[in-house]
Amino acid sequence: MTAQLHPVSGIPTPVKVWAPGKINVHLGVGKSGDDGYHELATVFQALNLGETLTLVPGGNGSIVVRGRYADADVPQGDANFARRAVNLLISALEDERDVDVLRDLDIIIDKQVPVAGGMGGGSADAAAALCGAAHLIGGVDDGLLHDCAVEVGADVAFLLRGGTAIGHGRGEKLSPVLTRGSFHWVMATSASQLSTPTVYSRFDDLNPDPEPAVVPAEVLTALAAGDLDTLAGAAVNDLTEAAVSYMPELAEVMEAGRDAGALLPLLSGSGPTIGFLARDAHHALDLAVLLQATRGVKEALRTTGPAPGAHIIDEH
């Protein structure tokens, strides 16, 4: 189904929005609460490898997926994160605001973040959709946007803001983090997928009484100073052992990255994508070439952080 690309008379023009992907520079995992969610202490960093959405008012409610990962299994209809985000905003405002322009939006997704890899591509779609929808109705209170974002998924609130931030709770309680300079990453994706609930369940099996989740002071100090070596020695992802227990090849990819000179191999979220910290752009290029030839790596993608959060890039 083809989305309408040109405005209908009397209907606002389409709006184009960009939102970043992310990496968890550190991910500490604590106990599971009564709601089934684990207490997290994480450091998000937004990456310049992002998603672009075009919201077209006056359409028929279609979702069109284009771009590098257009052939991936992207949910359609109300199951799509972008559509769900818009629907939540409509529900939150329809009793007090005119939100008719948000009904029957066509959503065109330029898919540039790998799907189901722990980099937040679906969450970026939701963040972009919220940003664009808010623009179409003349602005929305930041607190309300945050609440809608959290209801879609814990990462969405961060991707609205971008930059680098500590996330507590499920990751939705955010505090900005000072950083210096750019951080160069090579994201090694896998042809296989990992179920997030399954990885967390295995974490529980391996850690029946985990310590409270914390972000080490050394991680924050290193980010503020742009000290890559200290960051490499302090940052961890507590889900790594659980993910590797399901996909042993992840450990082999991490070791290959270390052998190739990566400062830090870091599971992205619950995986299976692995982020490798490089010293600079030239080092990242060398790493990407070596990792691309490594068994178990589907793609080696270069990116940098921190990147800005969701924002309008073109109103036409």
mmCIF file of C-alpha atoms in Angstrom:
data_model
loop_
_atom_site.group_PDB
_atom_site.id
_atom_site.type_symbol
_atom_site.label_atom_id
_atom_site.label_comp_id
_atom_site.label_asym_id
_atom_site.label_seq_id
_atom_site.Cartn_x
_atom_site.Cartn_y
_atom_site.Cartn_z
ATOM 1 C CA MET A 1 0.000 0.000 0.000
ATOM 2 C CA THR A 2 1.471 3.367 -1.002
ATOM 3 C CA ALA A 3 1.299 6.265 1.420
ATOM 4 C CA GLN A 4 0.194 9.631 0.135
ATOM 5 C CA LEU A 5 3.214 11.867 -0.374
ATOM 6 C CA HIS A 6 1.470 15.162 -1.164
ATOM 7 C CA PRO A 7 -0.828 17.171 1.099
ATOM 8 C CA VAL A 8 -4.556 17.317 0.463
ATOM 9 C CA SER A 9 -6.024 20.811 0.241
ATOM 10 C CA GLY A 10 -6.736 22.188 3.715
ATOM 11 C CA ILE A 11 -4.616 19.524 5.446
ATOM 12 C CA PRO A 12 -1.222 20.308 7.005
ATOM 13 C CA THR A 13 1.815 19.408 4.941
ATOM 14 C CA PRO A 14 3.800 16.256 5.764
ATOM 15 C CA VAL A 15 6.441 16.491 8.449
ATOM 16 C CA LYS A 16 9.765 14.678 8.389
ATOM 17 C CA VAL A 17 11.455 13.667 11.656
ATOM 18 C CA TRP A 18 14.776 12.045 12.545
ATOM 19 C CA ALA A 19 15.481 10.067 15.719
ATOM 20 C CA PRO A 20 18.665 8.313 16.852
ATOM 21 C CA GLY A 21 19.495 4.726 17.620
ATOM 22 C CA LYS A 22 21.308 4.013 20.881
ATOM 23 C CA ILE A 23 23.848 1.968 22.736
ATOM 24 C CA ASN A 24 23.895 1.216 26.454
ATOM 25 C CA VAL A 25 27.400 2.398 27.354
ATOM 26 C CA HIS A 26 26.805 0.702 30.706
ATOM 27 C CA LEU A 27 23.946 -1.558 31.779
ATOM 28 C CA GLY A 28 23.584 -2.589 35.392
ATOM 29 C CA VAL A 29 20.697 -4.935 36.148
ATOM 30 C CA GLY A 30 19.159 -5.436 39.581
ATOM 31 C CA LYS A 31 16.274 -7.481 40.931
ATOM 32 C CA SER A 32 13.003 -8.044 39.164
ATOM 33 C CA GLY A 33 10.125 -6.145 40.772
ATOM 34 C CA ASP A 34 6.533 -7.179 41.361
ATOM 35 C CA ASP A 35 5.672 -5.801 37.913
ATOM 36 C CA GLY A 36 8.130 -8.212 36.298
ATOM 37 C CA TYR A 37 10.543 -5.478 35.249
ATOM 38 C CA HIS A 38 14.128 -5.330 36.475
ATOM 39 C CA GLU A 39 15.603 -2.304 38.192
ATOM 40 C CA LEU A 40 18.170 -0.827 35.829
ATOM 41 C CA ALA A 41 21.029 1.607 36.151
ATOM 42 C CA THR A 42 22.138 2.316 32.618
ATOM 43 C CA VAL A 43 23.955 4.944 30.603
ATOM 44 C CA PHE A 44 22.342 5.542 27.233
ATOM 45 C CA GLN A 45 24.187 7.175 24.378
ATOM 46 C CA ALA A 46 22.325 8.281 21.264
ATOM 47 C CA LEU A 47 23.997 7.351 17.974
ATOM 48 C CA ASN A 48 23.981 9.132 14.642
ATOM 49 C CA LEU A 49 22.753 5.919 13.010
ATOM 50 C CA GLY A 50 19.057 6.770 13.140
ATOM 51 C CA GLU A 51 15.584 6.488 11.653
ATOM 52 C CA THR A 52 13.733 9.022 9.503
ATOM 53 C CA LEU A 53 9.936 9.122 9.535
ATOM 54 C CA THR A 54 7.584 11.117 7.342
ATOM 55 C CA LEU A 55 4.116 11.717 8.793
ATOM 56 C CA VAL A 56 1.514 12.472 6.129
ATOM 57 C CA PRO A 57 -1.826 13.875 7.345
ATOM 58 C CA GLY A 58 -4.985 13.109 5.407
ATOM 59 C CA GLY A 59 -3.916 9.623 4.430
ATOM 60 C CA ASN A 60 -5.497 6.234 5.005
ATOM 61 C CA GLY A 61 -3.487 5.106 8.032
ATOM 62 C CA SER A 62 -0.930 3.103 6.075
ATOM 63 C CA ILE A 63 2.606 2.269 7.168
ATOM 64 C CA VAL A 64 5.285 2.091 4.480
ATOM 65 C CA VAL A 65 8.775 0.832 5.313
ATOM 66 C CA ARG A 66 11.692 1.792 3.103
ATOM 67 C CA GLY A 67 15.454 1.969 3.491
ATOM 68 C CA ARG A 68 18.283 -0.379 4.320
ATOM 69 C CA TYR A 69 16.217 -2.695 6.507
ATOM 70 C CA ALA A 70 12.916 -2.432 4.673
ATOM 71 C CA ASP A 71 12.788 -6.201 4.231
ATOM 72 C CA ALA A 72 13.018 -6.845 7.971
ATOM 73 C CA ASP A 73 10.063 -8.034 10.008
ATOM 74 C CA VAL A 74 8.671 -4.622 10.982
ATOM 75 C CA PRO A 75 5.228 -4.800 12.656
ATOM 76 C CA GLN A 76 2.330 -3.205 10.827
ATOM 77 C CA GLY A 77 -0.895 -1.662 12.089
ATOM 78 C CA ASP A 78 -1.350 -0.879 15.778
ATOM 79 C CA ALA A 79 1.543 -3.207 16.669
ATOM 80 C CA ASN A 80 3.986 -0.806 15.036
ATOM 81 C CA PHE A 81 5.744 1.348 17.660
ATOM 82 C CA ALA A 82 5.289 4.549 15.659
ATOM 83 C CA ARG A 83 1.577 3.961 15.196
ATOM 84 C CA ARG A 84 1.178 2.981 18.826
ATOM 85 C CA ALA A 85 2.904 6.184 19.921
ATOM 86 C CA VAL A 86 0.572 8.355 17.845
ATOM 87 C CA ASN A 87 -2.480 6.464 19.129
ATOM 88 C CA LEU A 88 -1.369 7.008 22.726
ATOM 89 C CA LEU A 89 -0.950 10.723 22.114
ATOM 90 C CA ILE A 90 -4.419 10.897 20.565
ATOM 91 C CA SER A 91 -5.929 9.117 23.573
ATOM 92 C CA ALA A 92 -4.121 11.410 26.007
ATOM 93 C CA LEU A 93 -5.290 14.625 24.303
ATOM 94 C CA GLU A 94 -8.571 13.970 22.499
ATOM 95 C CA ASP A 95 -10.747 15.249 25.365
ATOM 96 C CA GLU A 96 -8.999 18.630 25.464
ATOM 97 C CA ARG A 97 -7.337 19.241 22.084
ATOM 98 C CA ASP A 98 -8.235 18.977 18.427
ATOM 99 C CA VAL A 99 -6.234 15.947 17.346
ATOM 100 C CA ASP A 100 -8.138 15.106 14.165
ATOM 101 C CA VAL A 101 -5.035 15.801 12.068
ATOM 102 C CA LEU A 102 -3.369 12.832 13.775
ATOM 103 C CA ARG A 103 -6.062 10.392 12.748
ATOM 104 C CA ASP A 104 -5.389 8.388 9.590
ATOM 105 C CA LEU A 105 -1.786 9.544 9.381
ATOM 106 C CA ASP A 106 0.287 7.720 6.806
ATOM 107 C CA ILE A 107 3.670 6.869 8.317
ATOM 108 C CA ILE A 108 6.669 6.349 6.036
ATOM 109 C CA ILE A 109 9.661 4.806 7.815
ATOM 110 C CA ASP A 110 13.161 5.021 6.373
ATOM 111 C CA LYS A 111 14.610 2.027 8.231
ATOM 112 C CA GLN A 112 18.340 2.538 8.841
ATOM 113 C CA VAL A 113 18.742 0.971 12.317
ATOM 114 C CA PRO A 114 19.048 -2.838 12.415
ATOM 115 C CA VAL A 115 15.877 -4.575 13.574
ATOM 116 C CA ALA A 116 15.796 -6.560 16.834
ATOM 117 C CA GLY A 117 19.452 -5.868 17.563
ATOM 118 C CA GLY A 118 19.351 -3.914 20.811
ATOM 119 C CA MET A 119 19.925 -0.535 19.142
ATOM 120 C CA GLY A 120 16.418 0.829 19.652
ATOM 121 C CA GLY A 121 15.231 1.111 16.055
ATOM 122 C CA GLY A 122 11.585 0.572 16.934
ATOM 123 C CA SER A 123 11.934 2.932 19.880
ATOM 124 C CA ALA A 124 13.456 5.540 17.560
ATOM 125 C CA ASP A 125 10.408 5.201 15.312
ATOM 126 C CA ALA A 126 8.155 5.852 18.300
ATOM 127 C CA ALA A 127 10.212 8.862 19.410
ATOM 128 C CA ALA A 128 10.146 10.322 15.899
ATOM 129 C CA ALA A 129 6.397 9.737 15.628
ATOM 130 C CA LEU A 130 5.749 11.510 18.941
ATOM 131 C CA CYS A 131 7.948 14.438 17.949
ATOM 132 C CA GLY A 132 6.272 14.781 14.555
ATOM 133 C CA ALA A 133 2.744 14.337 15.896
ATOM 134 C CA ALA A 134 3.349 16.983 18.564
ATOM 135 C CA HIS A 135 4.563 19.354 15.844
ATOM 136 C CA LEU A 136 1.445 18.770 13.744
ATOM 137 C CA ILE A 137 -0.869 19.835 16.577
ATOM 138 C CA GLY A 138 1.167 22.861 17.607
ATOM 139 C CA GLY A 139 3.234 21.416 20.435
ATOM 140 C CA VAL A 140 2.706 19.139 23.441
ATOM 141 C CA ASP A 141 3.846 19.412 27.047
ATOM 142 C CA ASP A 142 7.175 17.614 27.525
ATOM 143 C CA GLY A 143 5.848 15.706 30.521
ATOM 144 C CA LEU A 144 2.940 14.298 28.526
ATOM 145 C CA LEU A 145 5.239 13.315 25.667
ATOM 146 C CA HIS A 146 7.501 11.576 28.184
ATOM 147 C CA ASP A 147 4.559 9.631 29.629
ATOM 148 C CA CYS A 148 3.438 8.494 26.181
ATOM 149 C CA ALA A 149 7.003 7.507 25.332
ATOM 150 C CA VAL A 150 7.379 5.393 28.471
ATOM 151 C CA GLU A 151 4.102 3.611 27.753
ATOM 152 C CA VAL A 152 5.467 2.538 24.352
ATOM 153 C CA GLY A 153 8.832 1.403 25.725
ATOM 154 C CA ALA A 154 11.455 2.432 28.252
ATOM 155 C CA ASP A 155 14.034 3.504 25.620
ATOM 156 C CA VAL A 156 11.637 5.840 23.808
ATOM 157 C CA ALA A 157 11.832 8.608 26.404
ATOM 158 C CA PHE A 158 15.601 8.769 26.073
ATOM 159 C CA LEU A 159 15.506 8.846 22.282
ATOM 160 C CA LEU A 160 13.236 11.884 22.443
ATOM 161 C CA ARG A 161 16.050 13.652 24.336
ATOM 162 C CA GLY A 162 19.204 12.145 22.853
ATOM 163 C CA GLY A 163 22.715 12.933 24.001
ATOM 164 C CA THR A 164 23.974 10.786 26.866
ATOM 165 C CA ALA A 165 21.939 10.097 29.990
ATOM 166 C CA ILE A 166 21.640 7.865 33.013
ATOM 167 C CA GLY A 167 18.449 5.824 33.069
ATOM 168 C CA HIS A 168 17.024 4.357 36.268
ATOM 169 C CA GLY A 169 13.892 2.308 36.912
ATOM 170 C CA ARG A 170 13.149 0.621 33.613
ATOM 171 C CA GLY A 171 15.374 3.244 32.000
ATOM 172 C CA GLU A 172 12.679 5.912 31.906
ATOM 173 C CA LYS A 173 13.960 8.040 34.837
ATOM 174 C CA LEU A 174 16.551 10.124 33.041
ATOM 175 C CA SER A 175 19.380 12.403 34.110
ATOM 176 C CA PRO A 176 21.728 14.036 31.573
ATOM 177 C CA VAL A 177 25.387 13.007 31.552
ATOM 178 C CA LEU A 178 28.231 15.327 30.652
ATOM 179 C CA THR A 179 30.480 14.038 27.862
ATOM 180 C CA ARG A 180 33.531 15.371 26.100
ATOM 181 C CA GLY A 181 34.218 14.804 22.422
ATOM 182 C CA SER A 182 32.800 12.133 20.144
ATOM 183 C CA PHE A 183 32.737 8.413 20.792
ATOM 184 C CA HIS A 184 33.352 6.182 17.791
ATOM 185 C CA TRP A 185 31.560 2.828 17.731
ATOM 186 C CA VAL A 186 31.440 -0.116 15.370
ATOM 187 C CA MET A 187 28.173 -2.002 15.758
ATOM 188 C CA ALA A 188 28.484 -5.669 14.796
ATOM 189 C CA THR A 189 25.088 -7.165 14.048
ATOM 190 C CA SER A 190 24.148 -10.839 13.995
ATOM 191 C CA ALA A 191 22.053 -12.882 11.599
ATOM 192 C CA SER A 192 20.400 -14.453 14.655
ATOM 193 C CA GLN A 193 18.048 -12.812 17.141
ATOM 194 C CA LEU A 194 17.675 -12.909 20.900
ATOM 195 C CA SER A 195 14.439 -12.553 22.835
ATOM 196 C CA THR A 196 14.748 -9.792 25.440
ATOM 197 C CA PRO A 197 12.453 -11.531 27.982
ATOM 198 C CA THR A 198 14.424 -14.749 27.509
ATOM 199 C CA VAL A 199 17.751 -13.011 28.160
ATOM 200 C CA TYR A 200 16.408 -11.384 31.321
ATOM 201 C CA SER A 201 15.000 -14.718 32.481
ATOM 202 C CA ARG A 202 18.414 -16.325 32.043
ATOM 203 C CA PHE A 203 19.966 -13.414 33.961
ATOM 204 C CA ASP A 204 17.633 -14.266 36.852
ATOM 205 C CA ASP A 205 18.704 -17.910 36.695
ATOM 206 C CA LEU A 206 22.365 -16.930 36.761
ATOM 207 C CA ASN A 207 21.924 -14.201 39.383
ATOM 208 C CA PRO A 208 19.263 -15.301 41.908
ATOM 209 C CA ASP A 209 20.215 -12.490 44.320
ATOM 210 C CA PRO A 210 21.788 -9.681 42.255
ATOM 211 C CA GLU A 211 23.395 -6.631 43.775
ATOM 212 C CA PRO A 212 21.522 -3.311 43.372
ATOM 213 C CA ALA A 213 22.064 -1.860 39.918
ATOM 214 C CA VAL A 214 24.498 1.061 39.860
ATOM 215 C CA VAL A 215 26.436 3.142 37.374
ATOM 216 C CA PRO A 216 30.106 3.172 38.471
ATOM 217 C CA ALA A 217 31.491 6.644 39.134
ATOM 218 C CA GLU A 218 34.419 5.759 36.867
ATOM 219 C CA VAL A 219 32.042 5.483 33.888
ATOM 220 C CA LEU A 220 30.685 8.994 34.427
ATOM 221 C CA THR A 221 34.136 10.445 35.063
ATOM 222 C CA ALA A 222 35.469 8.837 31.886
ATOM 223 C CA LEU A 223 32.580 10.135 29.784
ATOM 224 C CA ALA A 224 33.015 13.665 31.142
ATOM 225 C CA ALA A 225 36.738 13.600 30.375
ATOM 226 C CA GLY A 226 36.511 11.749 27.065
ATOM 227 C CA ASP A 227 38.845 9.171 28.634
ATOM 228 C CA LEU A 228 38.349 6.121 26.436
ATOM 229 C CA ASP A 229 40.736 3.833 28.297
ATOM 230 C CA THR A 230 39.081 4.426 31.675
ATOM 231 C CA LEU A 231 35.653 3.962 30.109
ATOM 232 C CA ALA A 232 36.782 0.664 28.576
ATOM 233 C CA GLY A 233 37.910 -0.567 31.967
ATOM 234 C CA ALA A 234 34.771 0.432 33.862
ATOM 235 C CA ALA A 235 31.752 -0.095 31.566
ATOM 236 C CA VAL A 236 29.947 -3.447 31.548
ATOM 237 C CA ASN A 237 26.649 -4.951 30.475
ATOM 238 C CA ASP A 238 25.255 -7.270 33.134
ATOM 239 C CA LEU A 239 23.252 -9.184 30.519
ATOM 240 C CA THR A 240 26.345 -10.354 28.657
ATOM 241 C CA GLU A 241 26.702 -13.731 30.374
ATOM 242 C CA ALA A 242 23.002 -14.472 29.894
ATOM 243 C CA ALA A 243 23.114 -13.550 26.195
ATOM 244 C CA VAL A 244 26.285 -15.556 25.571
ATOM 245 C CA SER A 245 24.718 -18.609 27.225
ATOM 246 C CA TYR A 246 22.160 -18.624 24.385
ATOM 247 C CA MET A 247 24.534 -17.492 21.638
ATOM 248 C CA PRO A 248 28.101 -18.651 22.405
ATOM 249 C CA GLU A 249 29.275 -17.130 19.133
ATOM 250 C CA LEU A 250 28.845 -13.686 20.733
ATOM 251 C CA ALA A 251 31.876 -14.386 22.918
ATOM 252 C CA GLU A 252 33.870 -15.281 19.804
ATOM 253 C CA VAL A 253 32.869 -12.017 18.118
ATOM 254 C CA MET A 254 33.844 -10.041 21.222
ATOM 255 C CA GLU A 255 37.220 -11.743 21.306
ATOM 256 C CA ALA A 256 37.751 -11.074 17.608
ATOM 257 C CA GLY A 257 37.057 -7.405 18.253
ATOM 258 C CA ARG A 258 39.560 -7.289 21.100
ATOM 259 C CA ASP A 259 42.144 -9.002 18.903
ATOM 260 C CA ALA A 260 41.465 -6.355 16.250
ATOM 261 C CA GLY A 261 42.250 -3.602 18.752
ATOM 262 C CA ALA A 262 38.813 -2.596 20.031
ATOM 263 C CA LEU A 263 39.028 -0.810 23.381
ATOM 264 C CA LEU A 264 35.754 -2.269 24.607
ATOM 265 C CA PRO A 265 33.301 -4.874 23.288
ATOM 266 C CA LEU A 266 29.881 -4.133 24.722
ATOM 267 C CA LEU A 267 26.625 -5.983 24.229
ATOM 268 C CA SER A 268 24.001 -3.502 23.037
ATOM 269 C CA GLY A 269 20.966 -3.789 25.307
ATOM 270 C CA SER A 270 19.993 -7.449 25.495
ATOM 271 C CA GLY A 271 21.792 -8.142 22.208
ATOM 272 C CA PRO A 272 22.696 -9.683 19.937
ATOM 273 C CA THR A 273 24.356 -6.582 18.436
ATOM 274 C CA ILE A 274 27.780 -5.808 19.936
ATOM 275 C CA GLY A 275 29.236 -2.316 20.050
ATOM 276 C CA PHE A 276 33.021 -1.935 19.814
ATOM 277 C CA LEU A 277 34.590 1.281 21.076
ATOM 278 C CA ALA A 278 37.291 2.684 18.794
ATOM 279 C CA ARG A 279 39.886 5.388 19.420
ATOM 280 C CA ASP A 280 38.936 7.529 16.435
ATOM 281 C CA ALA A 281 37.358 7.435 12.988
ATOM 282 C CA HIS A 282 40.377 5.755 11.346
ATOM 283 C CA HIS A 283 40.476 3.083 14.035
ATOM 284 C CA ALA A 284 36.738 2.529 13.597
ATOM 285 C CA LEU A 285 37.202 1.984 9.856
ATOM 286 C CA ASP A 286 39.942 -0.583 10.459
ATOM 287 C CA LEU A 287 37.791 -2.350 13.056
ATOM 288 C CA ALA A 288 34.784 -2.422 10.744
ATOM 289 C CA VAL A 289 36.789 -4.044 7.946
ATOM 290 C CA LEU A 290 38.152 -6.737 10.265
ATOM 291 C CA LEU A 291 34.835 -7.404 11.978
ATOM 292 C CA GLN A 292 32.963 -7.623 8.684
ATOM 293 C CA ALA A 293 35.106 -10.657 7.873
ATOM 294 C CA THR A 294 34.488 -12.291 11.271
ATOM 295 C CA ARG A 295 32.333 -15.392 11.549
ATOM 296 C CA GLY A 296 29.044 -14.592 13.253
ATOM 297 C CA VAL A 297 28.987 -10.939 12.135
ATOM 298 C CA LYS A 298 26.314 -9.975 9.629
ATOM 299 C CA GLU A 299 27.272 -6.319 9.296
ATOM 300 C CA ALA A 300 29.819 -3.977 10.889
ATOM 301 C CA LEU A 301 28.350 -0.480 10.992
ATOM 302 C CA ARG A 302 30.323 2.625 11.960
ATOM 303 C CA THR A 303 28.574 5.297 14.000
ATOM 304 C CA THR A 304 29.295 8.006 16.536
ATOM 305 C CA GLY A 305 27.729 9.421 19.661
ATOM 306 C CA PRO A 306 26.376 11.380 21.311
ATOM 307 C CA ALA A 307 23.725 12.379 18.775
ATOM 308 C CA PRO A 308 20.718 14.688 19.233
ATOM 309 C CA GLY A 309 17.290 13.382 20.097
ATOM 310 C CA ALA A 310 14.208 13.270 17.867
ATOM 311 C CA HIS A 311 13.793 16.474 15.866
ATOM 312 C CA ILE A 312 12.077 17.888 12.806
ATOM 313 C CA ILE A 313 14.313 17.918 9.752
ATOM 314 C CA ASP A 314 11.892 18.947 6.996
ATOM 315 C CA GLU A 315 8.285 20.098 7.048
ATOM 316 C CA HIS A 316 7.675 19.486 3.332
#
